Amino acid sequence: MLRNQTNYTESDRTLRKQTQRNRRKSASKRYKLLLTCVVCNGDAHGYNFDAISCESCKAFFRRNALRPPGKLKCCGNGNCNISFDQRKRCKKCRLDKCLQTGMRKEWILTDKEKQEKRIKIEQNRRLKQIHDNDNEHQQQITRRSKTDSELSTDFQNVSSSIICQTLLTEIDWSRIKRLQHAYAEAVKLNQTAGISQYPLIQPIYSTLELFRVPLYISSMRLITFFKQIPEFQQLDKDEQVYFVKLNTLTIVFLHSIFIYDYQNEIYHEPNTNDPLYLEIDWMNTINKEFHYEMKQIQMNFINLKQFDDNIMKIFFLITLFSNYFTFQYSTININTLNVFKTQNIYNELLYKYCLHHYGFNKTSLLLLQYTTNIMKIQKLITKFKSTAHNYMDITQLTPVMQSLL
Amino acid sequence: MLRNQTNYTESDRTLRKQTQRNRRKSASKRYKLLLTCVVCNGDAHGYNFDAISCESCKAFFRRNALRPPGKLKCCGNGNCNISFDQRKRCKKCRLDKCLQTGMRKEWILTDKEKQEKRIKIEQNRRLKQIHDNDNEHQQQITRRSKTDSELSTDFQNVSSSIICQTLLTEIDWSRIKRLQHAYAEAVKLNQTAGISQYPLIQPIYSTLELFRVPLYISSMRLITFFKQIPEFQQLDKDEQVYFVKLNTLTIVFLHSIFIYDYQNEIYHEPNTNDPLYLEIDWMNTINKEFHYEMKQIQMNFINLKQFDDNIMKIFFLITLFSNYFTFQYSTININTLNVFKTQNIYNELLYKYCLHHYGFNKTSLLLLQYTTNIMKIQKLITKFKSTAHNYMDITQLTPVMQSLL
DNA sequence: GTAGGTTCACTCAGTTCA
DNA sequence: TGAACTGAGTGAACCTAC
Ligand SMILES: [Zn+2]
Ligand SMILES: [Zn+2]
Ligand SMILES: [Zn+2]
Ligand SMILES: [Zn+2]
């Protein structure tokens, strides 16, 4: 009976692991060059895709099994002999025989799995390199607190679906949609110059690079995002500039937490072809304490069960319109009341949104946590701005970027 | 010392391994000039068509082996000597010797296989090119959903045979035949200016080109098709123009789904010498969302087991006679009842046709699916028309084409 | 050590052009 | 016609997580 292509699922994967483990236990020593490929009778080293097969059939199967059927054709009558020296003659029959003899296409990794694997390898390589080159005080940041396992998946999977309902009025609803749209537009309008078909891992070797590449893109996107917000447009030009200068960098780092992929320990704006940035690389920029504290804040965010991208986007705006230097920098005449009102629009929106989604009890705690952590970032950034010149040659940045520091 | 391909038995493994290793090793080292052509004794590089042969015999064999036998004649007595410097003397004997010494004509690719290979190369080239120079928004459309396995072959093979029987009256039958004929005529009357003997792959680099070349041809053909339909002829001139303007573009895209070759990922009107258009190229026109949604619809169609070109053609007409803007565009005085009747003729025809071919149970579901998806296209096109100017300079199109937007 | 993927030199189809 | 060339596919050798 030919295999009837089933959609494989999680359980398949578990099964694979199981099978492999059992096999290891039972057949321990004996085979090495003593096996015969069940497909072509060539020499086999062991199991490949759940059948004892040779290297060539392994590669053949990997390359062809997932191709849509029907592409391969048999020139004979569909039962060509597949032997060691004739295996190349008929692909169709070779593939059929592979399947017949029990090779499983479900065990071929998907593109996504391959990508993940690649990331993991790259990460380890980098890690090793760091260890090798600079084994000075490498005071490792706690690279993983293994405790909070599945919280992270929440973070990944939270869908941002808004169900129009009681609390949120039509206007609120459209406002949120506009935020989503504005953000998506902002991302689209500021593309990186990536080349590869799958996102590449781009190393970062210095603070300057950090600010010239990933943070620069983020900044541009955020500013584009702001510019699309009506309430922002209604501010004076001066006020616009003031708030962007004052708060963008904070938001950039808030944003970086937002795009951090906890699973793979990389920074990557989802649904883009942006390069991937390894956390390890970021860690080696600026200084250790900065990232240590940032990591704490990041963890706090990730531990929030309700990590929601709409909340994040609203917070971007609330942060943008915050003026914590009310007294210090009175160089510019800010219409405080107006800004306050604007900020309040989004505070209210956020509050209603949270009430709707998370209920009364959770909401206040949730907002408190968000706010607290954002204020921590603000503080950290304020401190950083005053010492930024210690970590890079600021004149090497674009003027826009300089103005954000 | 010629390679005599004996079948090795199980126990011969060692020998086989030896042989294989030898062949590989020797082949790799003394790659050049150590082999001898079994046909003409010239220098050979390796196997060609399953016999060790030189470049010239390889080319000779490819060019001549598939020619009808008897065309070549020997001027001697059929056993001319074929040697390095005499090989050109007698084609007949050279070909005979090729066959004798084991060259296989089955291994010469057929025209179809060659075409497929060409497509594959072109596709890769295009893919590479895209990644090289235009690395903006490269967000890959899910290029293949591996789920739908053999459905696709159905799509290819559905024959359009109509068996005259109970349900379909003589008139229905002739109507369908007329549709088929009208369509074939329309295709014939609007030929592309292709010259080559096999269809060429024609690249498309912009939305403008898309509309100037493949979609233009499709439009012309469809309009020619409509013009041959009696019910269409009976409409007022104004009404004709109205419906053509209103619906042709929708039908053009419906048609594009119809001519999409799932196996090769190309667009090509079957049985013509039209150029081939790569799906990859289409994907880079207009915008991503448009093609993404169109792809979904395409998949829905391909997943219909009953993908039948008669149904398609009837639906072209039903779509043509649909007036979904009844209220909005009342600029022209449409005899709604008349049009409705006309559309109904084809609705009934379609219904009977489906009943006949697919039975009662399937029919309603089938028609529902078709209709739903066509309405999706309609919607997509309506949206597109309002923004078409963003994607190309419309004035560059022919007037007819402009009027369809 | 096993069994996934990756790499790259190599083979053999077709294609080009003097 | 055939020498030179192109590119998809093959498989041995290799890399790495588990
Ligand atoms: Zn094998
Ligand atoms: Zn076969
Ligand atoms: Zn020869
Ligand atoms: Zn002769």
PDB file of N, CA and C in Angstrom, chain A residues 317-345:
ATOM      1  N   LEU A 317       2.585  55.670  21.103  1.00  0.00           N
ATOM      2  CA  LEU A 317       2.087  57.049  20.997  1.00  0.00           C
ATOM      3  C   LEU A 317       2.028  57.729  22.363  1.00  0.00           C
ATOM      4  N   ILE A 318       1.589  56.995  23.345  1.00  0.00           N
ATOM      5  CA  ILE A 318       1.540  57.588  24.676  1.00  0.00           C
ATOM      6  C   ILE A 318       2.936  58.034  25.101  1.00  0.00           C
ATOM      7  N   THR A 319       3.900  57.195  24.798  1.00  0.00           N
ATOM      8  CA  THR A 319       5.278  57.553  25.121  1.00  0.00           C
ATOM      9  C   THR A 319       5.731  58.770  24.321  1.00  0.00           C
ATOM     10  N   LEU A 320       5.343  58.762  23.070  1.00  0.00           N
ATOM     11  CA  LEU A 320       5.737  59.896  22.218  1.00  0.00           C
ATOM     12  C   LEU A 320       5.238  61.215  22.794  1.00  0.00           C
ATOM     13  N   PHE A 321       4.022  61.202  23.278  1.00  0.00           N
ATOM     14  CA  PHE A 321       3.424  62.442  23.756  1.00  0.00           C
ATOM     15  C   PHE A 321       3.703  62.714  25.229  1.00  0.00           C
ATOM     16  N   SER A 322       4.687  62.051  25.766  1.00  0.00           N
ATOM     17  CA  SER A 322       4.965  62.314  27.171  1.00  0.00           C
ATOM     18  C   SER A 322       6.097  63.315  27.307  1.00  0.00           C
ATOM     19  N   ASN A 323       5.927  64.172  28.246  1.00  0.00           N
ATOM     20  CA  ASN A 323       6.855  65.296  28.403  1.00  0.00           C
ATOM     21  C   ASN A 323       7.375  65.339  29.828  1.00  0.00           C
ATOM     22  N   TYR A 324       8.251  64.448  30.110  1.00  0.00           N
ATOM     23  CA  TYR A 324       8.693  64.317  31.502  1.00  0.00           C
ATOM     24  C   TYR A 324       9.670  65.390  31.918  1.00  0.00           C
ATOM     25  N   PHE A 325      10.074  66.213  30.967  1.00  0.00           N
ATOM     26  CA  PHE A 325      11.028  67.257  31.307  1.00  0.00           C
ATOM     27  C   PHE A 325      10.366  68.620  31.466  1.00  0.00           C
ATOM     28  N   THR A 326       9.136  68.577  31.868  1.00  0.00           N
ATOM     29  CA  THR A 326       8.346  69.793  31.860  1.00  0.00           C
ATOM     30  C   THR A 326       9.111  71.023  32.340  1.00  0.00           C
ATOM     31  N   PHE A 327       9.856  70.860  33.393  1.00  0.00           N
ATOM     32  CA  PHE A 327      10.498  72.039  33.955  1.00  0.00           C
ATOM     33  C   PHE A 327      11.893  72.286  33.396  1.00  0.00           C
ATOM     34  N   GLN A 328      12.614  71.195  33.238  1.00  0.00           N
ATOM     35  CA  GLN A 328      13.998  71.391  32.845  1.00  0.00           C
ATOM     36  C   GLN A 328      14.151  72.132  31.518  1.00  0.00           C
ATOM     37  N   TYR A 329      13.547  71.540  30.474  1.00  0.00           N
ATOM     38  CA  TYR A 329      13.767  72.120  29.153  1.00  0.00           C
ATOM     39  C   TYR A 329      12.603  73.006  28.761  1.00  0.00           C
ATOM     40  N   SER A 330      12.649  74.185  29.191  1.00  0.00           N
ATOM     41  CA  SER A 330      11.555  75.058  28.805  1.00  0.00           C
ATOM     42  C   SER A 330      11.962  75.920  27.608  1.00  0.00           C
ATOM     43  N   THR A 331      12.900  75.437  26.880  1.00  0.00           N
ATOM     44  CA  THR A 331      13.373  76.209  25.730  1.00  0.00           C
ATOM     45  C   THR A 331      12.293  76.393  24.679  1.00  0.00           C
ATOM     46  N   ILE A 332      11.397  75.481  24.636  1.00  0.00           N
ATOM     47  CA  ILE A 332      10.375  75.568  23.614  1.00  0.00           C
ATOM     48  C   ILE A 332       9.021  75.683  24.282  1.00  0.00           C
ATOM     49  N   ASN A 333       8.187  76.386  23.610  1.00  0.00           N
ATOM     50  CA  ASN A 333       6.886  76.638  24.199  1.00  0.00           C
ATOM     51  C   ASN A 333       5.899  75.540  23.792  1.00  0.00           C
ATOM     52  N   ILE A 334       5.712  74.626  24.691  1.00  0.00           N
ATOM     53  CA  ILE A 334       4.818  73.513  24.389  1.00  0.00           C
ATOM     54  C   ILE A 334       3.435  73.832  24.920  1.00  0.00           C
ATOM     55  N   ASN A 335       2.489  73.581  24.092  1.00  0.00           N
ATOM     56  CA  ASN A 335       1.116  73.709  24.547  1.00  0.00           C
ATOM     57  C   ASN A 335       0.765  72.488  25.373  1.00  0.00           C
ATOM     58  N   THR A 336       1.125  72.573  26.624  1.00  0.00           N
ATOM     59  CA  THR A 336       1.059  71.389  27.469  1.00  0.00           C
ATOM     60  C   THR A 336      -0.329  70.792  27.528  1.00  0.00           C
ATOM     61  N   LEU A 337      -1.275  71.632  27.636  1.00  0.00           N
ATOM     62  CA  LEU A 337      -2.636  71.131  27.761  1.00  0.00           C
ATOM     63  C   LEU A 337      -3.047  70.325  26.537  1.00  0.00           C
ATOM     64  N   ASN A 338      -2.731  70.890  25.402  1.00  0.00           N
ATOM     65  CA  ASN A 338      -3.061  70.227  24.154  1.00  0.00           C
ATOM     66  C   ASN A 338      -2.426  68.840  24.071  1.00  0.00           C
ATOM     67  N   VAL A 339      -1.135  68.802  24.373  1.00  0.00           N
ATOM     68  CA  VAL A 339      -0.426  67.529  24.317  1.00  0.00           C
ATOM     69  C   VAL A 339      -1.011  66.548  25.312  1.00  0.00           C
ATOM     70  N   PHE A 340      -1.307  67.097  26.449  1.00  0.00           N
ATOM     71  CA  PHE A 340      -1.899  66.247  27.478  1.00  0.00           C
ATOM     72  C   PHE A 340      -3.199  65.618  26.984  1.00  0.00           C
ATOM     73  N   LYS A 341      -4.017  66.445  26.339  1.00  0.00           N
ATOM     74  CA  LYS A 341      -5.263  65.939  25.788  1.00  0.00           C
ATOM     75  C   LYS A 341      -5.018  64.827  24.770  1.00  0.00           C
ATOM     76  N   THR A 342      -4.070  65.107  23.914  1.00  0.00           N
ATOM     77  CA  THR A 342      -3.757  64.118  22.887  1.00  0.00           C
ATOM     78  C   THR A 342      -3.337  62.803  23.512  1.00  0.00           C
ATOM     79  N   GLN A 343      -2.427  62.937  24.462  1.00  0.00           N
ATOM     80  CA  GLN A 343      -1.968  61.723  25.110  1.00  0.00           C
ATOM     81  C   GLN A 343      -3.148  61.002  25.752  1.00  0.00           C
ATOM     82  N   ASN A 344      -4.041  61.790  26.273  1.00  0.00           N
ATOM     83  CA  ASN A 344      -5.174  61.205  26.964  1.00  0.00           C
ATOM     84  C   ASN A 344      -6.109  60.429  26.035  1.00  0.00           C
ATOM     85  N   ILE A 345      -6.220  60.898  24.826  1.00  0.00           N
ATOM     86  CA  ILE A 345      -7.018  60.146  23.852  1.00  0.00           C
ATOM     87  C   ILE A 345      -6.535  58.710  23.805  1.00  0.00           C
TER      88      ILE A 345
END
